CSV table of C-alpha atoms and ligand atoms in Angstrom, one decimal:
chain,number,residue,atom,x,y,z
E,23,UNK,CA,0.0,0.0,0.0
E,24,UNK,CA,1.2,3.5,-0.8
E,25,UNK,CA,2.1,5.7,2.1
E,26,UNK,CA,-0.4,8.4,2.8
E,27,UNK,CA,1.0,11.9,2.0
E,28,UNK,CA,1.6,14.0,5.0
E,29,UNK,CA,0.6,17.7,4.5
E,30,UNK,CA,1.6,20.3,7.0
E,31,UNK,CA,0.0,23.7,7.0
E,32,UNK,CA,1.6,26.5,9.0
E,33,UNK,CA,-0.7,29.4,10.1
E,34,UNK,CA,-4.4,29.6,10.5
E,35,UNK,CA,-4.9,33.0,8.9
E,36,UNK,CA,-6.9,33.5,5.8
E,37,UNK,CA,-4.4,31.7,3.6
E,38,UNK,CA,-3.7,28.7,5.9
E,39,UNK,CA,-7.3,28.1,6.9
E,40,UNK,CA,-8.5,28.4,3.4
E,41,UNK,CA,-5.9,25.8,2.3
E,42,UNK,CA,-7.1,23.5,5.1
E,43,UNK,CA,-10.8,23.7,4.5
E,44,UNK,CA,-10.1,23.1,0.8
E,45,UNK,CA,-7.8,20.2,1.5
E,46,UNK,CA,-10.7,18.7,3.5
E,47,UNK,CA,-12.8,18.9,0.3
E,48,UNK,CA,-10.0,17.5,-1.9
E,49,UNK,CA,-9.0,14.4,0.2
E,50,UNK,CA,-11.1,11.6,1.7
E,51,UNK,CA,-10.8,10.8,5.4
E,52,UNK,CA,-8.0,8.2,5.0
E,53,UNK,CA,-6.4,9.7,1.9
E,54,UNK,CA,-3.9,12.1,3.6
E,55,UNK,CA,-2.5,13.1,7.0
E,56,UNK,CA,-3.3,16.8,7.2
E,57,UNK,CA,-1.9,18.8,10.1
E,58,UNK,CA,-2.5,22.5,10.8
E,59,UNK,CA,-0.2,24.3,13.2
E,60,UNK,CA,-1.1,27.7,14.6
E,61,UNK,CA,0.2,29.8,17.5
E,62,UNK,CA,-3.3,30.2,19.0
E,63,UNK,CA,-6.3,27.8,19.2
E,64,UNK,CA,-8.3,30.5,17.4
E,65,UNK,CA,-8.2,32.4,14.1
E,66,UNK,CA,-8.6,36.1,14.1
E,67,UNK,CA,-10.0,38.2,11.3
E,68,UNK,CA,-7.0,40.5,10.5
E,69,UNK,CA,-9.3,42.6,8.4
E,70,UNK,CA,-11.2,43.6,11.5
E,71,UNK,CA,-8.2,44.4,13.7
E,72,UNK,CA,-8.5,48.1,13.3
E,73,UNK,CA,-11.9,47.9,15.0
E,74,UNK,CA,-10.5,46.0,18.0
E,75,UNK,CA,-7.6,48.4,18.2
E,76,UNK,CA,-9.9,51.5,18.3
E,77,UNK,CA,-12.2,49.8,20.7
E,78,UNK,CA,-15.3,49.9,18.4
E,79,UNK,CA,-15.4,46.1,18.5
E,80,UNK,CA,-14.5,43.7,21.3
E,81,UNK,CA,-11.3,41.7,20.6
E,82,UNK,CA,-13.2,38.5,21.3
E,83,UNK,CA,-15.6,39.3,18.5
E,84,UNK,CA,-12.8,39.4,16.0
E,85,UNK,CA,-11.8,35.8,16.6
E,86,UNK,CA,-13.3,32.3,16.5
E,87,UNK,CA,-12.1,28.8,17.5
E,88,UNK,CA,-10.2,26.8,14.9
E,89,UNK,CA,-11.9,23.6,16.0
E,90,UNK,CA,-15.3,25.1,14.9
E,91,UNK,CA,-14.3,25.3,11.3
E,92,UNK,CA,-12.1,22.2,10.7
E,93,UNK,CA,-13.1,18.6,10.3
E,94,UNK,CA,-11.2,16.8,13.1
E,95,UNK,CA,-11.6,13.5,11.4
E,96,UNK,CA,-9.6,14.7,8.4
E,97,UNK,CA,-7.3,17.4,10.0
E,98,UNK,CA,-5.2,17.3,13.1
E,99,UNK,CA,-4.8,20.7,14.7
E,100,UNK,CA,-1.7,21.4,16.8
E,101,UNK,CA,-1.4,24.6,18.9
E,102,UNK,CA,2.2,25.5,18.6
E,103,UNK,CA,4.5,28.3,17.7
E,104,UNK,CA,6.7,27.6,14.7
E,105,UNK,CA,10.4,28.3,15.5
E,106,UNK,CA,12.2,27.2,12.4
E,107,UNK,CA,11.5,25.7,9.0
E,108,UNK,CA,14.0,23.2,7.5
E,109,UNK,CA,13.1,23.0,3.8
E,110,UNK,CA,16.1,20.7,3.0
E,111,UNK,CA,15.3,18.2,5.8
E,112,UNK,CA,11.5,18.6,5.3
E,113,UNK,CA,10.7,19.3,8.9
E,114,UNK,CA,9.4,22.1,11.1
E,115,UNK,CA,10.5,22.9,14.6
E,116,UNK,CA,7.9,24.2,17.1
E,117,UNK,CA,7.7,24.8,20.8
E,118,UNK,CA,5.5,21.7,20.8
E,119,UNK,CA,7.6,19.3,18.9
E,120,UNK,CA,9.1,18.7,15.5
E,121,UNK,CA,6.9,17.8,12.5
E,122,UNK,CA,7.9,16.3,9.2
E,123,UNK,CA,6.1,16.6,5.9
E,124,UNK,CA,5.8,15.5,2.3
E,125,UNK,CA,4.1,18.8,1.4
E,126,UNK,CA,4.4,22.1,3.3
E,127,UNK,CA,2.1,25.1,3.1
E,128,UNK,CA,3.5,28.3,4.7
E,129,UNK,CA,0.8,30.8,5.6
E,130,UNK,CA,2.4,32.6,8.5
E,131,UNK,CA,1.2,36.0,7.6
E,132,UNK,CA,2.4,39.6,8.0
E,133,UNK,CA,4.4,41.7,10.4
E,134,UNK,CA,4.5,45.5,10.6
E,135,UNK,CA,7.4,47.0,8.6
E,136,UNK,CA,9.3,49.7,10.2
E,137,UNK,CA,11.9,50.2,7.4
E,138,UNK,CA,14.6,50.5,10.1
E,139,UNK,CA,13.3,53.9,11.3
E,140,UNK,CA,14.8,54.6,14.7
E,141,UNK,CA,12.6,54.0,17.7
E,142,UNK,CA,9.6,52.6,15.9
E,143,UNK,CA,10.1,49.0,17.1
E,144,UNK,CA,10.3,50.2,20.7
E,145,UNK,CA,7.9,53.2,21.0
E,146,UNK,CA,5.2,52.7,18.3
E,147,UNK,CA,2.3,50.2,18.4
E,148,UNK,CA,1.3,48.1,15.5
E,149,UNK,CA,-2.1,46.6,14.5
E,150,UNK,CA,-0.4,43.2,13.9
E,151,UNK,CA,-2.6,40.7,15.6
E,152,UNK,CA,-5.5,40.5,18.0
E,153,UNK,CA,-3.4,40.8,21.2
E,154,UNK,CA,-1.6,43.8,19.8
E,155,UNK,CA,-5.0,45.3,18.8
E,156,UNK,CA,-6.3,44.8,22.3
E,157,UNK,CA,-3.2,46.4,23.7
E,158,UNK,CA,-3.7,49.5,21.5
E,159,UNK,CA,-7.3,49.9,22.7
E,160,UNK,CA,-6.3,49.6,26.4
E,161,UNK,CA,-3.3,51.9,25.9
E,162,UNK,CA,-5.5,54.7,24.5
E,163,UNK,CA,-8.1,54.1,27.3
E,164,UNK,CA,-5.2,54.3,29.9
E,165,UNK,CA,-4.1,57.6,28.5
E,166,UNK,CA,-7.6,59.1,28.8
E,167,UNK,CA,-8.1,57.6,32.3
E,168,UNK,CA,-4.7,59.0,33.4
E,169,UNK,CA,-5.5,62.5,32.0
E,170,UNK,CA,-8.8,62.6,33.8
E,171,UNK,CA,-7.2,61.8,37.2
E,172,UNK,CA,-3.9,63.6,37.1
E,173,UNK,CA,-3.6,66.9,38.9
E,174,UNK,CA,-1.3,68.6,36.5
E,175,UNK,CA,-2.8,67.8,33.1
E,176,UNK,CA,-0.5,66.6,30.4
E,177,UNK,CA,-2.6,67.2,27.3
E,178,UNK,CA,0.0,65.6,25.0
E,179,UNK,CA,-1.1,62.2,26.3
E,180,UNK,CA,-4.4,62.8,24.5
E,181,UNK,CA,-2.6,63.0,21.1
E,182,UNK,CA,-2.8,59.9,18.9
E,183,UNK,CA,-0.5,59.8,15.9
E,184,UNK,CA,-1.2,57.3,13.1
E,185,UNK,CA,1.8,56.7,10.9
E,186,UNK,CA,0.8,55.9,7.3
E,187,UNK,CA,-2.4,56.8,5.3
E,188,UNK,CA,-2.7,53.4,3.5
E,189,UNK,CA,-5.8,51.3,3.9
E,190,UNK,CA,-4.9,50.2,7.4
E,191,UNK,CA,-4.2,53.7,8.6
E,192,UNK,CA,-7.4,55.1,7.1
E,193,UNK,CA,-9.6,52.3,8.4
E,194,UNK,CA,-8.2,52.8,11.9
E,195,UNK,CA,-8.8,56.6,11.6
E,196,UNK,CA,-12.4,55.9,10.6
E,197,UNK,CA,-12.9,53.9,13.8
E,198,UNK,CA,-11.2,56.5,15.9
E,199,UNK,CA,-13.4,59.2,14.4
E,200,UNK,CA,-16.4,57.4,16.0
E,201,UNK,CA,-14.6,56.2,19.1
E,202,UNK,CA,-13.0,59.4,20.4
E,203,UNK,CA,-16.3,61.2,21.2
E,204,UNK,CA,-17.3,58.0,23.2
E,205,UNK,CA,-14.0,58.1,25.0
E,206,UNK,CA,-14.4,61.8,25.8
E,207,UNK,CA,-17.8,61.2,27.3
E,208,UNK,CA,-16.6,58.1,29.3
E,209,UNK,CA,-13.5,59.8,30.7
E,210,UNK,CA,-14.8,63.4,31.0
E,211,UNK,CA,-12.3,64.8,28.5
E,212,UNK,CA,-13.2,67.9,26.4
E,213,UNK,CA,-13.1,66.9,22.7
E,214,UNK,CA,-10.9,69.9,21.8
E,215,UNK,CA,-8.2,68.5,24.1
E,216,UNK,CA,-7.8,65.3,21.9
E,217,UNK,CA,-5.7,65.4,18.7
E,218,UNK,CA,-5.8,62.7,16.2
E,219,UNK,CA,-3.1,63.2,13.5
E,220,UNK,CA,-2.3,61.0,10.5
E,221,UNK,CA,1.3,61.4,9.1
E,222,UNK,CA,1.8,60.2,5.6
E,223,UNK,CA,5.1,60.2,3.6
E,224,UNK,CA,3.6,60.2,0.1
E,225,UNK,CA,2.1,63.4,-1.4
E,226,UNK,CA,-1.5,62.0,-1.0
E,227,UNK,CA,-3.6,59.9,1.3
E,228,UNK,CA,-4.2,56.3,0.0
E,229,UNK,CA,-1.5,56.7,-2.7
E,230,UNK,CA,-2.6,55.3,-6.0
E,231,UNK,CA,-6.3,55.0,-5.1
E,232,UNK,CA,-9.0,56.9,-7.0
E,233,UNK,CA,-8.6,60.7,-6.2
E,234,UNK,CA,-12.3,61.3,-6.0
E,235,UNK,CA,-12.8,58.6,-3.4
E,236,UNK,CA,-9.7,59.8,-1.5
E,237,UNK,CA,-11.2,63.3,-1.4
E,238,UNK,CA,-14.4,61.9,0.0
E,239,UNK,CA,-12.6,59.9,2.7
E,240,UNK,CA,-10.4,62.8,3.8
E,241,UNK,CA,-13.4,65.1,3.9
E,242,UNK,CA,-15.4,62.7,6.1
E,243,UNK,CA,-12.4,62.1,8.4
E,244,UNK,CA,-11.6,65.8,8.7
E,245,UNK,CA,-15.3,66.5,9.6
E,246,UNK,CA,-14.7,64.2,12.6
E,247,UNK,CA,-11.7,66.3,13.7
E,248,UNK,CA,-8.9,64.1,12.2
E,249,UNK,CA,-5.9,66.1,10.9
E,250,UNK,CA,-3.5,65.1,8.2
E,251,UNK,CA,0.1,65.9,7.6
E,252,UNK,CA,0.9,64.8,4.0
E,253,UNK,CA,4.3,64.4,2.3
E,254,UNK,CA,6.0,64.4,5.7
E,255,UNK,CA,7.6,61.0,6.5
E,256,UNK,CA,8.1,59.9,10.1
E,257,UNK,CA,11.9,59.7,10.6
E,258,UNK,CA,12.1,58.8,14.3
E,259,UNK,CA,10.0,57.8,17.2
E,260,UNK,CA,10.9,58.5,20.9
E,261,UNK,CA,9.0,57.8,24.1
E,262,UNK,CA,7.6,61.4,23.8
E,263,UNK,CA,6.4,61.2,20.2
E,264,UNK,CA,7.6,61.3,16.6
E,265,UNK,CA,9.9,63.4,14.4
E,266,UNK,CA,8.6,64.2,11.0
E,267,UNK,CA,10.5,65.6,8.0
E,268,UNK,CA,8.8,68.6,6.5
E,269,UNK,CA,11.5,69.8,4.0
E,270,UNK,CA,15.1,69.3,3.0
E,271,UNK,CA,16.4,70.4,6.4
E,272,UNK,CA,13.2,71.0,8.2
E,273,UNK,CA,11.9,68.7,10.9
E,274,UNK,CA,9.1,68.9,13.5
E,275,UNK,CA,8.8,66.9,16.7
E,276,UNK,CA,5.2,66.1,17.6
E,277,UNK,CA,4.5,65.0,21.1
E,278,UNK,CA,2.0,62.1,21.5
E,279,UNK,CA,0.8,59.6,24.2
E,280,UNK,CA,0.0,57.1,21.5
E,281,UNK,CA,1.8,56.3,18.2
E,282,UNK,CA,0.3,53.6,16.0
E,283,UNK,CA,2.5,52.5,13.1
E,284,UNK,CA,0.4,51.5,10.1
E,285,UNK,CA,2.9,52.2,7.3
E,286,UNK,CA,3.2,48.9,5.6
E,287,UNK,CA,3.7,45.2,6.1
E,288,UNK,CA,6.3,42.5,5.4
E,289,UNK,CA,6.1,38.7,5.5
E,290,UNK,CA,6.9,36.5,8.5
E,291,UNK,CA,10.6,36.7,9.6
E,292,UNK,CA,10.9,32.9,9.9
E,293,UNK,CA,11.0,32.9,6.0
E,294,UNK,CA,14.3,34.9,6.1
E,295,UNK,CA,16.0,32.1,8.2
E,296,UNK,CA,15.3,29.6,5.4
E,297,UNK,CA,17.4,29.3,2.1
E,298,UNK,CA,14.3,30.4,0.1
E,299,UNK,CA,14.9,33.7,-1.6
E,300,UNK,CA,12.7,36.5,-0.3
E,301,UNK,CA,12.2,40.2,-0.2
E,302,UNK,CA,11.1,41.6,3.1
E,303,UNK,CA,10.2,38.0,4.0
E,304,UNK,CA,7.9,37.7,0.9
E,305,UNK,CA,8.7,34.9,-1.5
E,306,UNK,CA,8.2,35.5,-5.3
E,307,UNK,CA,6.3,32.3,-5.8
E,308,UNK,CA,6.1,30.2,-9.0
E,309,UNK,CA,2.9,30.4,-10.9
E,310,UNK,CA,1.4,27.4,-9.1
E,311,UNK,CA,2.3,29.0,-5.7
E,312,UNK,CA,5.4,26.9,-5.0
E,313,UNK,CA,8.6,28.3,-3.6
E,314,UNK,CA,11.2,28.5,-6.4
E,315,UNK,CA,13.6,25.5,-6.1
E,316,UNK,CA,11.3,23.7,-3.5
E,317,UNK,CA,8.8,21.6,-5.3
E,318,UNK,CA,7.1,20.4,-2.1
E,319,UNK,CA,6.7,23.9,-0.5
E,320,UNK,CA,3.7,26.1,-1.2
E,321,UNK,CA,3.4,29.7,0.1
E,322,UNK,CA,0.1,31.5,0.5
E,323,UNK,CA,-1.1,34.9,1.8
E,324,UNK,CA,1.2,37.8,2.8
E,325,UNK,CA,4.4,35.6,2.8
E,326,UNK,CA,3.8,35.1,-1.0
E,327,UNK,CA,4.7,37.8,-3.6
E,328,UNK,CA,3.2,37.7,-7.0
E,329,UNK,CA,3.7,40.2,-9.8
E,330,UNK,CA,0.6,41.7,-11.6
E,331,UNK,CA,2.0,41.6,-15.1
E,332,UNK,CA,-0.6,44.1,-16.4
E,333,UNK,CA,1.1,46.9,-14.3
E,334,UNK,CA,4.4,45.1,-13.6
E,335,UNK,CA,4.0,45.6,-9.8
E,336,UNK,CA,3.3,43.2,-7.0
E,337,UNK,CA,-0.3,42.4,-6.1
E,338,UNK,CA,-1.0,44.1,-2.7
E,339,UNK,CA,-1.0,41.5,0.1
E,340,UNK,CA,-4.7,41.1,0.9
E,341,UNK,CA,-7.1,38.6,2.5
E,342,UNK,CA,-9.0,38.5,-0.7
E,343,UNK,CA,-5.9,37.0,-2.5
E,344,UNK,CA,-4.8,34.9,0.5
E,345,UNK,CA,-8.1,33.0,0.5
E,346,UNK,CA,-8.1,32.4,-3.2
E,347,UNK,CA,-4.5,31.1,-3.0
E,348,UNK,CA,-5.6,28.6,-0.3
E,349,UNK,CA,-8.1,27.1,-2.7
E,350,UNK,CA,-5.5,26.8,-5.5
E,351,UNK,CA,-2.8,25.4,-3.2
E,352,UNK,CA,-5.1,22.7,-2.0
E,353,UNK,CA,-6.0,21.8,-5.6
E,354,UNK,CA,-2.3,21.8,-6.6
E,355,UNK,CA,-1.3,19.5,-3.7
E,356,UNK,CA,-4.0,17.1,-4.8
E,357,UNK,CA,-2.7,17.2,-8.3
E,358,UNK,CA,0.9,16.4,-7.1
E,359,UNK,CA,-0.4,13.5,-5.0
E,360,UNK,CA,-2.4,12.2,-8.0
E,361,UNK,CA,0.6,12.7,-10.3
E,362,UNK,CA,-1.1,15.2,-12.6
E,363,UNK,CA,-0.2,18.8,-13.5
E,364,UNK,CA,-0.5,21.7,-11.1
E,365,UNK,CA,-2.4,24.8,-12.3
E,366,UNK,CA,-1.5,28.5,-12.4
E,367,UNK,CA,-3.0,30.7,-9.7
E,368,UNK,CA,-4.9,33.6,-11.3
E,369,UNK,CA,-6.3,36.2,-8.8
E,370,UNK,CA,-9.9,37.1,-9.3
E,371,UNK,CA,-9.9,40.7,-8.0
E,372,UNK,CA,-13.3,42.0,-7.1
E,373,UNK,CA,-12.2,45.5,-6.1
E,374,UNK,CA,-11.4,47.3,-2.9
E,375,UNK,CA,-13.6,48.7,-0.2
E,376,UNK,CA,-12.1,50.8,2.6
E,377,UNK,CA,-14.2,51.4,5.7
E,378,UNK,CA,-14.4,54.8,7.4
E,379,UNK,CA,-16.1,53.6,10.5
E,380,UNK,CA,-19.1,51.3,10.9
E,381,UNK,CA,-21.4,53.5,8.9
E,382,UNK,CA,-19.3,54.9,6.1
E,383,UNK,CA,-16.8,53.6,3.5
E,384,UNK,CA,-15.4,54.1,0.0
E,385,UNK,CA,-15.1,51.5,-2.7
E,386,UNK,CA,-13.8,50.9,-6.2
E,387,UNK,CA,-15.5,47.7,-7.2
E,388,UNK,CA,-16.3,45.5,-10.2
E,389,UNK,CA,-13.7,47.1,-12.4
E,390,UNK,CA,-14.1,50.8,-11.7
E,391,UNK,CA,-17.5,51.4,-10.1
E,392,UNK,CA,-17.2,53.9,-7.3
E,393,UNK,CA,-19.3,53.7,-4.2
E,394,UNK,CA,-19.3,55.8,-1.0
E,395,UNK,CA,-21.3,56.2,2.2
E,396,UNK,CA,-23.8,53.7,3.6
E,397,UNK,CA,-23.9,51.7,0.3
E,398,UNK,CA,-20.1,51.2,0.4
E,399,UNK,CA,-20.3,50.3,4.1
E,400,UNK,CA,-23.0,47.7,3.4
E,401,UNK,CA,-20.7,46.2,0.7
E,402,UNK,CA,-17.8,46.1,3.2
E,403,UNK,CA,-19.9,44.1,5.7
E,404,UNK,CA,-21.0,41.7,3.0
E,405,UNK,CA,-17.4,41.2,2.0
E,406,UNK,CA,-16.5,40.5,5.7
E,407,UNK,CA,-19.4,38.1,5.9
E,408,UNK,CA,-18.4,36.4,2.6
E,409,UNK,CA,-14.9,35.7,4.1
E,410,UNK,CA,-16.5,34.0,7.0
E,411,UNK,CA,-18.7,32.0,4.7
E,412,UNK,CA,-15.8,30.8,2.6
E,413,UNK,CA,-14.1,29.3,5.7
E,414,UNK,CA,-16.9,28.2,7.9
E,415,UNK,CA,-20.1,28.3,5.9
E,416,UNK,CA,-23.5,29.8,6.9
E,417,UNK,CA,-23.0,28.6,10.5
E,418,UNK,CA,-20.0,30.8,11.0
E,419,UNK,CA,-21.7,33.8,9.3
E,420,UNK,CA,-24.6,33.5,11.8
E,421,UNK,CA,-22.2,33.3,14.7
E,422,UNK,CA,-19.7,36.0,13.8
E,423,UNK,CA,-21.3,37.9,10.9
E,424,UNK,CA,-21.9,41.7,10.7
E,425,UNK,CA,-25.6,42.4,10.5
E,426,UNK,CA,-25.7,46.0,11.7
E,427,UNK,CA,-26.0,47.1,8.1
E,428,UNK,CA,-27.7,50.5,8.4
S,530,LIG,P1,-2.5,36.3,8.7
S,530,LIG,O1,-4.0,36.8,8.6
S,530,LIG,O2,-1.5,37.3,9.3
S,530,LIG,O3,-2.5,35.0,9.6
S,530,LIG,C1,-1.3,34.4,9.9
S,530,LIG,C2,-1.5,33.3,11.0
S,530,LIG,O4,-0.3,32.7,11.3
S,530,LIG,C3,-2.1,33.9,12.3
S,530,LIG,O5,-3.1,33.0,12.8
S,530,LIG,C4,-0.9,33.8,13.2
S,530,LIG,O6,-1.3,33.7,14.6
S,530,LIG,C5,-0.1,32.6,12.7
S,530,LIG,N1,1.3,32.7,13.1
S,530,LIG,C6,2.2,33.7,12.8
S,530,LIG,N2,3.4,33.3,13.2
S,530,LIG,C7,3.3,32.1,13.7
S,530,LIG,C8,4.2,31.2,14.3
S,530,LIG,N3,5.5,31.5,14.4
S,530,LIG,N4,3.8,30.0,14.7
S,530,LIG,C9,2.5,29.6,14.5
S,530,LIG,N5,1.6,30.4,14.0
S,530,LIG,C10,2.0,31.6,13.6
S,530,LIG,N6,-7.2,42.6,3.2
S,530,LIG,C11,-8.4,42.6,2.4
S,530,LIG,O7,-8.4,41.8,1.4
S,530,LIG,N7,-9.5,43.3,2.7
S,530,LIG,C12,-9.5,44.1,3.8
S,530,LIG,O8,-10.5,44.8,4.0
S,530,LIG,C13,-8.4,44.1,4.6
S,530,LIG,N8,-8.4,44.9,5.8
S,530,LIG,C14,-7.3,44.9,6.6
S,530,LIG,C15,-7.4,45.6,7.8
S,530,LIG,C16,-6.3,45.6,8.6
S,530,LIG,C17,-6.4,46.4,9.9
S,530,LIG,C18,-5.1,44.9,8.3
S,530,LIG,C19,-3.9,44.9,9.3
S,530,LIG,C20,-5.0,44.2,7.2
S,530,LIG,C21,-6.1,44.1,6.3
S,530,LIG,N9,-6.1,43.4,5.1
S,530,LIG,C22,-7.2,43.4,4.3
S,530,LIG,C23,-4.9,42.6,4.7
S,530,LIG,C24,-5.2,41.1,5.3
S,530,LIG,O9,-5.5,41.2,6.6
S,530,LIG,C25,-3.9,40.3,5.1
S,530,LIG,O10,-3.6,40.3,3.7
S,530,LIG,C26,-4.2,38.8,5.5
S,530,LIG,O11,-4.5,38.8,6.9
S,530,LIG,C27,-3.1,37.9,5.1
S,530,LIG,O12,-3.5,36.6,5.5
S,530,LIG,P2,-2.5,35.5,5.9
S,530,LIG,O13,-3.2,34.2,6.0
S,530,LIG,O14,-1.3,35.5,5.0
S,530,LIG,O15,-1.9,35.9,7.3
S,531,LIG,P1,0.4,50.1,2.7
S,531,LIG,O1,1.7,49.8,2.3
S,531,LIG,O2,-0.8,49.9,1.8
S,531,LIG,O3,0.3,51.7,3.2
S,531,LIG,C1,1.3,52.2,4.0
S,531,LIG,C2,1.3,53.7,3.9
S,531,LIG,O4,2.3,54.2,4.8
S,531,LIG,C3,1.7,54.2,2.5
S,531,LIG,O5,0.7,55.2,2.2
S,531,LIG,C4,3.1,54.8,2.7
S,531,LIG,O6,3.3,55.9,1.8
S,531,LIG,C5,3.1,55.2,4.1
S,531,LIG,N1,4.4,55.3,4.7
S,531,LIG,C6,5.5,54.5,4.5
S,531,LIG,N2,6.6,55.0,5.2
S,531,LIG,C7,6.2,56.0,5.9
S,531,LIG,C8,6.8,56.9,6.8
S,531,LIG,N3,8.1,56.8,7.1
S,531,LIG,N4,6.1,57.9,7.4
S,531,LIG,C9,4.8,58.1,7.0
S,531,LIG,N5,4.1,57.3,6.2
S,531,LIG,C10,4.8,56.3,5.6
S,531,LIG,O7,0.2,49.3,4.1
S,531,LIG,P2,-1.2,49.0,4.9
S,531,LIG,O8,-2.1,50.2,4.9
S,531,LIG,O9,-0.7,48.5,6.2
S,531,LIG,O10,-1.8,47.8,4.1
S,531,LIG,C11,-1.2,46.6,4.1
S,531,LIG,C12,-1.9,45.7,3.1
S,531,LIG,O11,-3.2,45.4,3.6
S,531,LIG,C13,-2.1,46.4,1.7
S,531,LIG,O12,-2.0,45.4,0.7
S,531,LIG,C14,-3.6,46.8,1.8
S,531,LIG,O13,-4.1,46.8,0.5
S,531,LIG,C15,-4.2,45.7,2.6
S,531,LIG,N6,-5.3,46.3,3.3
S,531,LIG,C16,-6.5,46.3,2.6
S,531,LIG,C17,-7.6,46.9,3.2
S,531,LIG,C18,-8.9,46.9,2.5
S,531,LIG,O14,-9.0,46.4,1.4
S,531,LIG,N7,-10.0,47.6,3.0
S,531,LIG,C19,-7.5,47.5,4.5
S,531,LIG,C20,-6.3,47.4,5.2
S,531,LIG,C21,-5.2,46.8,4.6
């Protein structure tokens, strides 16, 4: 009898979980040994982390138990932190044992990128995972609580700086626009004492996105008291705030009690400790999602890099693509096991919707259709619900879905 193939999937984010639920469909109960390894016994919706970080959503609502969406007859789940990947020896070292494989899927996700800017690692907070998001929420609440009780008021602690006006920065600002008035009420802080400032290096907010939609977003956020400093990169962070560059030799130091760094992502550092070639821990994968030179290693999600040949630039790392890659990786592993050809992964991009709080959004969808306001917000919630459906079906949508659609 032929040995059953052993398939090891690392990470239960969008890419890893999508791979696993699709491997379950591809293989019968006794046809393969499928193991999923993840740091936590839950998955978190990275696309909702800005809500948990601002405090407009509870951290526990952003996550769900992995055992609720996998078939335990077909898949063994191991809660463990991956420490090293040996692609030559075909094994993975974790804090809960060593695992070998015939096929490996790496879906270990993203980390915040600080580009080596001094002080950011130490003094800025990053919306990187659900624990980090909860920490940001509590840090902001702590600043408000401290201000309301201290005798000599330090107004700087009420300044929140958001570094980066990409999609993460803008979505977080959208939540803060709604959350700050609530915090002021809760902690008896006058609204005019609170400053929320977004600092962006590029000459525009959401660089590259539709200018009309960007104008709408900036107008809506400014109407909630959010300020923008554009074309002024953050060059340093200290315990007191950030230094921004305003001209050739012109700098300004802005004091702040909270600095949230949302200025880009990289892949998981563990990739850089393997011989697989990568750029900022992202691997330029072959067309069928395999790592170049390693025919038994697939990479999905933010650790994978693919060039959009139409514009000769990498596709942005998104949940949308990560989930689609999971479907293709599962099919291609089945093809290898069956001795047939693997297929090229072709992303099916449905557009981008960026939320501006629970009741507002902007979107460029279905090949150039622009949407704003409640209609766009409704679409964003449907996209969020669809992601749940793709992993856990209708049951998961009913349990965790967003139904506050007006
Ligand atoms: P992740 O979602 O990062 O999951 C990685 C998993 O691996 C996690 O479960 C983690 O715990 C686990 N892990 C990490 N290290 C280890 C280890 N050493 N050992 C074991 N397990 C480990 N994209 C969209 O398409 N639409 C959106 O609206 C959108 N909104 C976003 C909003 C925010 C605030 C952010 C931050 C991102 C958003 N994105 C969005 C991007 C999207 O979240 C990412 O592209 C997506 O999460 C990538 O999925 P992934 O599976 O590669 O990794
Ligand atoms: P990003 O790379 O898209 O944006 C980072 C922003 O930070 C850029 O505007 C950049 O100019 C700016 N920046 C870089 N260095 C800076 C500096 N020193 N000072 C000030 N600003 C600086 O990163 P992101 O927003 O974290 O998004 C990561 C990925 O997640 C992207 O692929 C994005 O498309 C995706 N995402 C999608 C959505 C959505 O679809 N709704 C939401 C969030 C994130």
